[in-house]
Amino acid sequence: MPESTLDVRHLRTHFFTRDGVAKAVEDISFSLGSGEVLGLVGESGSGKTVTGFSILGLVDAPGKVVGGEILFKGRDLLKLSEEEMRKVRGNQLAMVFQDPMMTLNPVLRIDTQMIEAIQAHQNLGKVAARELARDALGKVGIASPDERLRAYPHQFSGGMRQRVAIAIALLNKPDLIIADEPTTALDVTIQGQILHEVQRLCRETGTSLIWITHDLAVVAGLAERICVMYAGRIVEAGSVDEVLDRPLHPYSKGLIESVPSHNQRGMRLNQIPGMTPSLLSLPEGCAFRTRCPKADEACAGMPSVQKAEGGRHVFCHHPHREAA
Amino acid sequence: MSLLVFVGVNVVGDPVDMLINPEADQAEIDRVIRHFGLDKPIHMQYWHFLTNALQGDLGKSFIFGMPALQLILMRMPATLELAFSALILAIVIGIPLGVYAGLKPEAKVSRTIMASSILGFSLPTFWVGLMMIMVFAVMLGWLPSTGRGETVMVGGMELSFLTLDGLSHLLMPALNLSLFKMSLVIRLARAGTREVVHQDYMKFARAKGLSESRLIMVHLLKNIMIPVVTVLGLELGGLIAFSVVTETVFAWPGMGKLIIDSIHLLDRPVVVAYLMIIVLMFVVINLVVDVLYSILDPRVRLQDVQS
Amino acid sequence: MSSIRYSTRGFASRTFKAEMSMKNPLLQDGATEGLTAAESPFQRFVANYFESRVATVAFFVLVVILILGFFAPLISPTDPYDLAQVDVLDSRLVPGSESYTGMTYWLGTDGAGRDLLSAILYGLRTSLSVGVLSGLIALCIGGAVGLIAAYFGGKVETLIMRVVDIQLGFPAILVALVLVALLGKGVDKIIIALVVVQWAYYARTVRGSALVERRKEYIEAATCLALSHRRIVFRHLLPNCLPPLIVVGTLQTAHAISLEATLSFLGIGLPITEPSLGLLIANGFEYMLSQKYWISFFPGIALLITIISINLVGDQLRDVLNPRLQK
């Protein structure tokens, strides 16, 4: 068995809507070692979140995982029964959501929501579970956790709620946490704190982390490897430094160049022309070709995954040459 | 409020006409007019009525010869028992059906549930009651069609639901009375479920690895109970008012049947007393619902000390 | 829309109104795209309405019911209240029996020997007229009161809406019960009671939509032109508040018919001389315990079909007149 914690192979998740089939995730593969941090980058609607939900088996109708394998510690999650999957969720595999204002149930106290998460997986009494919950709150930097346990979500600020959500994700010491843009809805200062906190906790516990974001700056400081997604496919994968410094795919390049801090003052900010195509009506061949500066006739045919040095992958007919 | 009822009852109609037993002679008429102060100007009458009412004196029933208030209070437990049974039935049957329809909106069963709830809104209560009697009492002979059956005294109140016989008498009227509210609960529960299941916190709860049963019984139910309890609480008054119909159909000896009989027999003090009590009940119910609402929804609760 | 028809004076007013009608979501409904511009809004409305099969069926059922009720004296086999045509010997006959004159009682006869089918048709007539008449009167009164509240605002509005709120706080049956107890029996009395029960719903509806309309520019334009209050309210504001009023009117009429039947059943509604469906049902009650179900059953079915078809038509009207308000 390879030592990778997670091995996603040719995953395909489609949404069967009234207007047609939306291929939200189409044939993506990536793997993640123990304790590794992977950044999953892309704009809204590129399929990052659906990828996360697919791994957890939480894709809602009309969506459905239609193909591929998700090997988690050697087991294919897609083949597990609902009850077996439930035992994995929140136990070995946890997720933190994007909007902290929405992830906690407004009518239940924090302790209820934490204790139930523990008791779903561990055979512990209320008192012991409560101890654990209190410790977890302390770890994510919440002051006077004893009092806070008795509070309701509306008594917390957004940043505090996200800390609670992270504490809940950590409760059962998972092997992998999927964090879906957990800092996007927060103030910049809070963002930094949370980022730092998560990084520290994952390092301490040896937890693997998939960090889903559209913010390249966040990934740069956090992840070891990144996957860039566009229109349901991974268009480029590789180590953070190499991808950010020498992007191979025109889309990654455009994405990096459109980050303001990347440019010199006074220089015109680069932008990717056009809009993300609708998943219901993707252009034939390469989905990016309508916006790509290098597109030609060849791009009307489906590109294939090309390997580059340093274990990098790119999904393009005309990858940027290292020399260029 | 008391002014409204008083004016309503005494000014719109002709008090003398209805206050007096139609068979009474002239002397009796004069005596009653004097007794009720009907020869005095209207504001004096109201004052008289109000001071008496505050002392719990709402007049005497012509038919039963006892204080109207006492008469109504005697009949009240039966009505309350009926109304609460109907309320409980509406919740116990309505919420699971509504939640199911909300969880599986496309399923055939759900469509059937929703279609029947539309029917529940449209069907006139009294006719459904008649049909129930026809099917269950007359044709099948399963359930008795009238009365309360054997009752047990609990704390000075006669209650039917504690004996098997009483329960069999209670079942049909309670079900009949609850049908309309049940349709309402089904709709509320369905709408609430449809809204709540798509919330992030439901997905997060599933991501925690909770079982479906805990998800629905705790996370979903606690959220949808808020609108259901609020609306239902306010509807309890409606149930008590509508028990007039059900009680008449099933000859249930509650205060609803009493008021209909009193209207037929022109027993005016009872009618007035009934209205005063109903108004009072509405006020109390509204208060209780407010309190319940704040218990259920922590967001409207007064801020705790720590914040 | 009607607003164009009603704008009679003032260029500014006309322009604004034309704009308003262009923004009307009804006119931009995707379903009507294929229709030519020459078709009137009414035709588009009709096309939209008949898209739903259930609503179409309900509409035609309702038309049939209205015709049956309206022409009851012409259609029904006998006049159930002409004593010469009623024979007590024929009382409580099973549906399908024949009278001694050879006529078939399709739905049987009631306790007094009346042909039940005829009695139902006459009852339907009474129920419908009471329901529709009370609905119309309540619509006029409630609509006017609501308009006044919305247009003038201030203390007038507070007072009116206070009364409306108090009344709506009590169940309709209770209010009706009190009024009928006070007023006594009779067609006029019960209509008054039903009007009192219903007016508040109309007032609230009209005020709600009038408040929205009032803020729109065409009313401002009309005010700038110094049109009289009466003209603005009735010629400009009212026509634009009509759609919700029609919907509420339909549903309320069904409610009124049901309420009247309930009151009549309780014996405090219409007098015995003018029996509605409710009274027919009540009359059959005593015979039901001896398994003579039809005397109550068939009038009930007639009542049921009437109420359900009106409700379905009302629901569809609401969806068509206001695409934003989905079920």
mmCIF file of C-alpha atoms in Angstrom, chain B residues 196-300:
data_model
loop_
_atom_site.group_PDB
_atom_site.id
_atom_site.type_symbol
_atom_site.label_atom_id
_atom_site.label_comp_id
_atom_site.label_asym_id
_atom_site.label_seq_id
_atom_site.Cartn_x
_atom_site.Cartn_y
_atom_site.Cartn_z
ATOM 1 C CA VAL B 196 -33.643 23.828 6.911
ATOM 2 C CA VAL B 197 -32.274 20.774 5.036
ATOM 3 C CA HIS B 198 -30.408 23.012 2.651
ATOM 4 C CA GLN B 199 -28.772 25.025 5.395
ATOM 5 C CA ASP B 200 -25.036 24.675 5.855
ATOM 6 C CA TYR B 201 -25.421 23.647 9.458
ATOM 7 C CA MET B 202 -27.290 20.519 8.398
ATOM 8 C CA LYS B 203 -24.483 19.581 6.065
ATOM 9 C CA PHE B 204 -21.918 20.373 8.716
ATOM 10 C CA ALA B 205 -23.807 18.175 11.155
ATOM 11 C CA ARG B 206 -23.680 15.369 8.615
ATOM 12 C CA ALA B 207 -19.974 16.035 8.105
ATOM 13 C CA LYS B 208 -19.570 15.431 11.836
ATOM 14 C CA GLY B 209 -20.749 11.886 11.213
ATOM 15 C CA LEU B 210 -24.050 12.156 13.048
ATOM 16 C CA SER B 211 -26.679 9.538 12.347
ATOM 17 C CA GLU B 212 -29.671 10.457 10.184
ATOM 18 C CA SER B 213 -31.978 9.985 13.132
ATOM 19 C CA ARG B 214 -30.119 12.478 15.315
ATOM 20 C CA LEU B 215 -29.926 14.843 12.365
ATOM 21 C CA ILE B 216 -33.671 14.819 11.918
ATOM 22 C CA MET B 217 -34.797 14.428 15.508
ATOM 23 C CA VAL B 218 -32.514 17.109 16.936
ATOM 24 C CA HIS B 219 -31.054 19.414 14.324
ATOM 25 C CA LEU B 220 -34.002 19.576 11.956
ATOM 26 C CA LEU B 221 -36.869 19.253 14.384
ATOM 27 C CA LYS B 222 -35.654 21.855 16.815
ATOM 28 C CA ASN B 223 -35.459 24.378 14.011
ATOM 29 C CA ILE B 224 -38.840 23.707 12.481
ATOM 30 C CA MET B 225 -40.550 23.579 15.868
ATOM 31 C CA ILE B 226 -40.185 27.330 16.219
ATOM 32 C CA PRO B 227 -42.653 28.377 13.531
ATOM 33 C CA VAL B 228 -44.877 25.383 14.234
ATOM 34 C CA VAL B 229 -45.235 26.128 17.930
ATOM 35 C CA THR B 230 -45.772 29.811 17.337
ATOM 36 C CA VAL B 231 -48.487 29.308 14.800
ATOM 37 C CA LEU B 232 -50.097 26.394 16.603
ATOM 38 C CA GLY B 233 -50.148 28.242 19.892
ATOM 39 C CA LEU B 234 -52.035 31.055 18.266
ATOM 40 C CA GLU B 235 -54.303 28.500 16.657
ATOM 41 C CA LEU B 236 -55.286 26.983 19.988
ATOM 42 C CA GLY B 237 -57.791 29.792 20.308
ATOM 43 C CA GLY B 238 -59.104 28.852 16.886
ATOM 44 C CA LEU B 239 -59.433 25.251 18.020
ATOM 45 C CA ILE B 240 -61.498 26.284 21.001
ATOM 46 C CA ALA B 241 -63.683 28.422 18.776
ATOM 47 C CA PHE B 242 -64.057 25.706 16.167
ATOM 48 C CA SER B 243 -64.911 23.135 18.799
ATOM 49 C CA VAL B 244 -68.355 24.742 18.570
ATOM 50 C CA VAL B 245 -68.861 22.838 15.333
ATOM 51 C CA THR B 246 -67.289 19.567 16.366
ATOM 52 C CA GLU B 247 -69.071 19.522 19.702
ATOM 53 C CA THR B 248 -72.386 19.992 17.955
ATOM 54 C CA VAL B 249 -71.719 17.189 15.503
ATOM 55 C CA PHE B 250 -70.563 14.724 18.132
ATOM 56 C CA ALA B 251 -72.821 15.972 20.944
ATOM 57 C CA TRP B 252 -69.735 16.598 23.046
ATOM 58 C CA PRO B 253 -70.891 18.354 26.212
ATOM 59 C CA GLY B 254 -68.405 21.220 26.159
ATOM 60 C CA MET B 255 -68.864 24.943 26.214
ATOM 61 C CA GLY B 256 -69.089 25.116 22.425
ATOM 62 C CA LYS B 257 -72.244 23.058 22.458
ATOM 63 C CA LEU B 258 -73.435 25.151 25.390
ATOM 64 C CA ILE B 259 -73.109 28.386 23.450
ATOM 65 C CA ILE B 260 -74.962 27.010 20.449
ATOM 66 C CA ASP B 261 -77.749 25.775 22.697
ATOM 67 C CA SER B 262 -77.759 29.111 24.487
ATOM 68 C CA ILE B 263 -78.046 30.986 21.219
ATOM 69 C CA HIS B 264 -80.949 28.780 20.207
ATOM 70 C CA LEU B 265 -82.634 29.282 23.582
ATOM 71 C CA LEU B 266 -81.789 32.981 23.711
ATOM 72 C CA ASP B 267 -79.933 32.498 26.969
ATOM 73 C CA ARG B 268 -78.093 35.762 26.655
ATOM 74 C CA PRO B 269 -76.003 35.963 29.844
ATOM 75 C CA VAL B 270 -74.360 32.678 28.926
ATOM 76 C CA VAL B 271 -73.504 34.034 25.479
ATOM 77 C CA VAL B 272 -71.973 37.161 27.002
ATOM 78 C CA ALA B 273 -70.041 35.179 29.576
ATOM 79 C CA TYR B 274 -68.788 32.787 26.912
ATOM 80 C CA LEU B 275 -67.494 35.647 24.827
ATOM 81 C CA MET B 276 -65.771 37.287 27.781
ATOM 82 C CA ILE B 277 -64.061 34.037 28.650
ATOM 83 C CA ILE B 278 -63.003 33.402 25.065
ATOM 84 C CA VAL B 279 -61.502 36.871 24.857
ATOM 85 C CA LEU B 280 -59.658 36.274 28.097
ATOM 86 C CA MET B 281 -58.398 32.943 26.793
ATOM 87 C CA PHE B 282 -57.089 34.570 23.655
ATOM 88 C CA VAL B 283 -55.116 37.070 25.690
ATOM 89 C CA VAL B 284 -53.670 34.324 27.888
ATOM 90 C CA ILE B 285 -52.836 32.104 24.932
ATOM 91 C CA ASN B 286 -50.974 34.923 23.223
ATOM 92 C CA LEU B 287 -48.933 35.506 26.337
ATOM 93 C CA VAL B 288 -48.071 31.834 26.742
ATOM 94 C CA VAL B 289 -47.057 31.559 23.098
ATOM 95 C CA ASP B 290 -44.714 34.507 23.473
ATOM 96 C CA VAL B 291 -43.034 32.841 26.430
ATOM 97 C CA LEU B 292 -42.796 29.488 24.632
ATOM 98 C CA TYR B 293 -41.337 31.155 21.587
ATOM 99 C CA SER B 294 -38.525 32.700 23.570
ATOM 100 C CA ILE B 295 -37.746 29.369 25.223
ATOM 101 C CA LEU B 296 -37.502 27.655 21.850
ATOM 102 C CA ASP B 297 -35.526 30.246 19.971
ATOM 103 C CA PRO B 298 -32.374 31.297 21.800
ATOM 104 C CA ARG B 299 -31.906 34.219 19.447
ATOM 105 C CA VAL B 300 -34.880 36.098 20.846
#
